[in-house]
């Protein structure tokens, strides 16, 4: 059993929207209720010209996690990427014309910006996580920008995935099932 006192919850505040101002206090309250430490890191700046907001935010987030992990001597950080994130990532990479490595999706463990990142929820759907959270009366916040279909991931999530699910029932499971073979092919090459 993992001792919650040995965990550190980290919230990265990108400063991109007014609604996010309330999130650090929410995250801190949840962390303290669970008995874990908490740290909020504020990211400064904005994407350079020609860089997507999503890519800039991801890189800034992992860099911030790397700094916190190094300072706290944390050997492994975890993210909440789940199965639906994985499917969206594969579809976005396929649309960009990626090869087998990109089609393999997100790895369960990766080193990014100097920190080992574990993604233990990649096999669990968003719906299952919401059901769990509701059953256990967990509180969460929804990012209002997740409804903005001008952002690629949101367009994939809200438009493409439902259309594919209607046309090819079970396509999510088929994509997720193909990923281990794609990773094995990538790793041999």
Short mmCIF file of C-alpha atoms in Angstrom, two decimals:
data_model
loop_
_atom_site.label_atom_id
_atom_site.label_comp_id
_atom_site.label_asym_id
_atom_site.label_seq_id
_atom_site.Cartn_x
_atom_site.Cartn_y
_atom_site.Cartn_z
CA UNK A 1 0.00 0.00 0.00
CA UNK A 2 1.27 3.44 -0.92
CA UNK A 3 1.55 5.98 1.88
CA UNK A 4 -0.25 9.20 0.77
CA UNK A 5 2.22 11.24 2.81
CA UNK A 6 4.94 10.14 0.36
CA UNK A 7 3.03 11.61 -2.58
CA UNK A 8 3.17 15.13 -3.94
CA UNK A 9 0.29 16.43 -6.04
CA UNK A 10 1.35 19.08 -8.54
CA UNK A 11 -0.95 21.49 -10.34
CA UNK A 12 0.52 23.38 -13.28
CA UNK A 13 -1.23 26.71 -13.83
CA UNK A 14 -0.69 27.85 -17.41
CA UNK A 15 -2.43 31.17 -16.78
CA UNK A 16 -4.43 30.82 -19.98
CA UNK A 17 -7.95 31.57 -18.76
CA UNK A 18 -9.77 33.33 -15.94
CA UNK A 19 -11.58 30.15 -14.79
CA UNK A 20 -8.22 28.57 -13.95
CA UNK A 21 -7.59 31.02 -11.10
CA UNK A 22 -9.77 28.91 -8.79
CA UNK A 23 -8.19 25.57 -9.69
CA UNK A 24 -5.05 25.71 -7.50
CA UNK A 25 -7.12 26.12 -4.33
CA UNK A 26 -9.42 23.27 -5.41
CA UNK A 27 -6.43 21.01 -6.13
CA UNK A 28 -4.76 21.93 -2.86
CA UNK A 29 -7.92 21.16 -0.87
CA UNK A 30 -8.28 17.76 -2.55
CA UNK A 31 -4.60 16.93 -2.00
CA UNK A 32 -4.79 17.83 1.67
CA UNK A 33 -8.00 15.85 2.13
CA UNK A 34 -6.18 12.83 0.68
CA UNK A 35 -3.16 13.40 2.92
CA UNK A 36 -0.70 14.23 0.15
CA UNK A 37 1.61 17.18 -0.26
CA UNK A 38 0.74 19.83 -2.80
CA UNK A 39 2.57 22.29 -5.01
CA UNK A 40 1.26 24.70 -7.62
CA UNK A 41 3.62 25.84 -10.38
CA UNK A 42 2.73 28.87 -12.48
CA UNK A 43 3.94 28.78 -16.08
CA UNK A 44 4.90 32.12 -17.54
CA UNK A 45 5.03 33.14 -21.18
CA UNK A 46 3.19 32.21 -24.32
CA UNK A 47 3.82 30.07 -27.38
CA UNK A 48 6.41 31.34 -29.84
CA UNK A 49 5.09 32.30 -33.25
CA UNK A 50 4.29 29.16 -35.24
CA UNK A 51 3.95 26.91 -32.15
CA UNK A 52 0.52 25.58 -31.24
CA UNK A 53 -0.90 26.53 -27.88
CA UNK A 54 -1.42 22.86 -27.02
CA UNK A 55 2.21 21.92 -27.82
CA UNK A 56 3.56 24.90 -25.89
CA UNK A 57 1.35 24.13 -22.86
CA UNK A 58 2.36 20.43 -22.90
CA UNK A 59 6.08 21.24 -23.08
CA UNK A 60 5.78 23.89 -20.36
CA UNK A 61 3.80 21.47 -18.16
CA UNK A 62 6.36 18.68 -18.48
CA UNK A 63 9.24 21.10 -17.89
CA UNK A 64 7.50 22.32 -14.71
CA UNK A 65 6.90 18.75 -13.56
CA UNK A 66 10.56 18.00 -14.26
CA UNK A 67 11.71 20.90 -12.07
CA UNK A 68 9.43 19.86 -9.21
CA UNK A 69 10.43 16.20 -9.52
CA UNK A 70 14.14 17.08 -9.48
CA UNK A 71 13.78 19.38 -6.49
CA UNK A 72 11.62 16.89 -4.56
CA UNK A 73 13.78 13.96 -5.69
CA UNK A 74 10.73 12.22 -7.10
CA UNK A 75 11.72 9.25 -9.29
CA UNK A 76 8.42 8.99 -11.16
CA UNK A 77 5.57 11.41 -11.86
CA UNK A 78 2.10 10.26 -12.84
CA UNK A 79 -0.39 11.90 -15.16
CA UNK A 80 -4.09 11.17 -15.55
CA UNK A 81 -3.97 10.41 -19.30
CA UNK A 82 -6.66 7.83 -19.96
CA UNK A 83 -7.83 5.57 -22.78
CA UNK A 84 -9.83 8.29 -24.52
CA UNK A 85 -6.78 10.57 -24.50
CA UNK A 86 -4.85 7.72 -26.08
CA UNK A 87 -7.40 7.24 -28.88
CA UNK A 88 -7.48 11.00 -29.54
CA UNK A 89 -3.67 11.11 -29.67
CA UNK A 90 -3.50 8.25 -32.19
CA UNK A 91 -6.15 9.86 -34.40
CA UNK A 92 -4.42 13.26 -34.32
CA UNK A 93 -1.06 11.69 -35.15
CA UNK A 94 -2.58 9.64 -37.98
CA UNK A 95 -4.16 12.80 -39.41
CA UNK A 96 -0.73 14.44 -39.39
CA UNK A 97 0.76 11.52 -41.32
CA UNK A 98 2.88 9.99 -38.58
CA UNK A 99 4.67 6.67 -38.95
CA UNK A 100 4.49 3.53 -36.78
CA UNK A 101 6.18 5.24 -33.84
CA UNK A 102 3.52 7.94 -33.67
CA UNK A 103 0.71 5.49 -34.30
CA UNK A 104 1.88 3.55 -31.23
CA UNK A 105 0.29 6.28 -29.10
CA UNK A 106 1.46 7.45 -25.71
CA UNK A 107 3.80 5.09 -23.90
CA UNK A 108 2.76 3.98 -20.41
CA UNK A 109 6.13 5.23 -19.10
CA UNK A 110 8.28 7.85 -20.83
CA UNK A 111 11.02 10.30 -19.94
CA UNK A 112 10.11 13.85 -20.89
CA UNK A 113 11.96 17.01 -19.92
CA UNK A 114 14.18 14.97 -17.60
CA UNK A 115 11.42 13.30 -15.58
CA UNK A 116 10.02 9.79 -15.83
CA UNK A 117 6.29 10.04 -16.46
CA UNK A 118 3.94 7.15 -15.74
CA UNK A 119 0.46 7.00 -17.25
CA UNK A 120 -1.29 4.30 -15.23
CA UNK A 121 -4.81 5.13 -16.48
CA UNK A 122 -4.25 4.54 -20.23
CA UNK A 123 -6.46 1.45 -20.11
CA UNK A 124 -9.38 3.19 -18.39
CA UNK A 125 -11.96 5.26 -20.27
CA UNK A 126 -13.07 8.78 -19.40
CA UNK A 127 -16.56 7.42 -18.70
CA UNK A 128 -15.23 4.84 -16.25
CA UNK A 129 -13.21 7.51 -14.43
CA UNK A 130 -16.26 9.78 -14.18
CA UNK A 131 -18.38 6.91 -12.90
CA UNK A 132 -15.75 6.10 -10.26
CA UNK A 133 -15.51 9.76 -9.24
CA UNK A 134 -19.29 10.04 -8.93
CA UNK A 135 -19.62 6.80 -6.93
CA UNK A 136 -16.97 8.02 -4.49
CA UNK A 137 -18.28 11.61 -4.35
CA UNK A 138 -14.99 13.00 -5.66
CA UNK A 139 -14.91 16.63 -6.70
CA UNK A 140 -13.31 17.78 -9.94
CA UNK A 141 -13.25 20.79 -12.23
CA UNK A 142 -14.03 20.80 -15.92
CA UNK A 143 -11.91 23.01 -18.13
CA UNK A 144 -14.35 25.15 -20.17
CA UNK A 145 -11.86 25.31 -23.05
CA UNK A 146 -12.43 21.58 -23.60
CA UNK A 147 -15.60 22.59 -25.47
CA UNK A 148 -13.70 24.82 -27.94
CA UNK A 149 -13.61 22.82 -31.17
CA UNK A 150 -11.17 25.29 -32.73
CA UNK A 151 -8.55 23.32 -30.80
CA UNK A 152 -7.61 20.11 -32.58
CA UNK A 153 -7.91 17.69 -29.65
CA UNK A 154 -11.34 19.05 -28.77
CA UNK A 155 -12.52 18.75 -32.38
CA UNK A 156 -11.30 15.15 -32.45
CA UNK A 157 -12.97 14.41 -29.09
CA UNK A 158 -16.29 16.13 -29.76
CA UNK A 159 -16.76 15.62 -33.51
CA UNK A 160 -14.55 12.89 -34.96
CA UNK A 161 -14.69 10.28 -32.18
CA UNK A 162 -18.52 10.29 -31.95
CA UNK A 163 -18.78 10.03 -35.75
CA UNK A 164 -16.35 7.11 -35.81
CA UNK A 165 -18.18 5.42 -32.93
CA UNK A 166 -21.45 5.65 -34.89
CA UNK A 167 -19.82 4.34 -38.09
CA UNK A 168 -17.58 1.71 -36.48
CA UNK A 169 -18.92 0.60 -33.09
CA UNK A 170 -16.02 -0.55 -30.93
CA UNK A 171 -13.36 1.31 -32.92
CA UNK A 172 -11.82 2.64 -29.66
CA UNK A 173 -11.17 -0.88 -28.41
CA UNK A 174 -9.71 -1.84 -31.81
CA UNK A 175 -7.28 1.10 -31.72
CA UNK A 176 -6.27 0.43 -28.13
CA UNK A 177 -5.84 -3.26 -28.91
CA UNK A 178 -3.49 -2.51 -31.81
CA UNK A 179 -1.12 -0.32 -29.78
CA UNK A 180 1.01 -3.05 -28.13
CA UNK A 181 1.86 -4.56 -31.54
CA UNK A 182 2.68 -1.10 -32.93
CA UNK A 183 4.93 -0.39 -29.92
CA UNK A 184 6.68 -3.73 -30.39
CA UNK A 185 7.23 -2.98 -34.09
CA UNK A 186 8.53 0.49 -33.26
CA UNK A 187 10.87 -0.84 -30.59
CA UNK A 188 12.38 -3.44 -32.94
CA UNK A 189 13.07 -0.90 -35.68
#
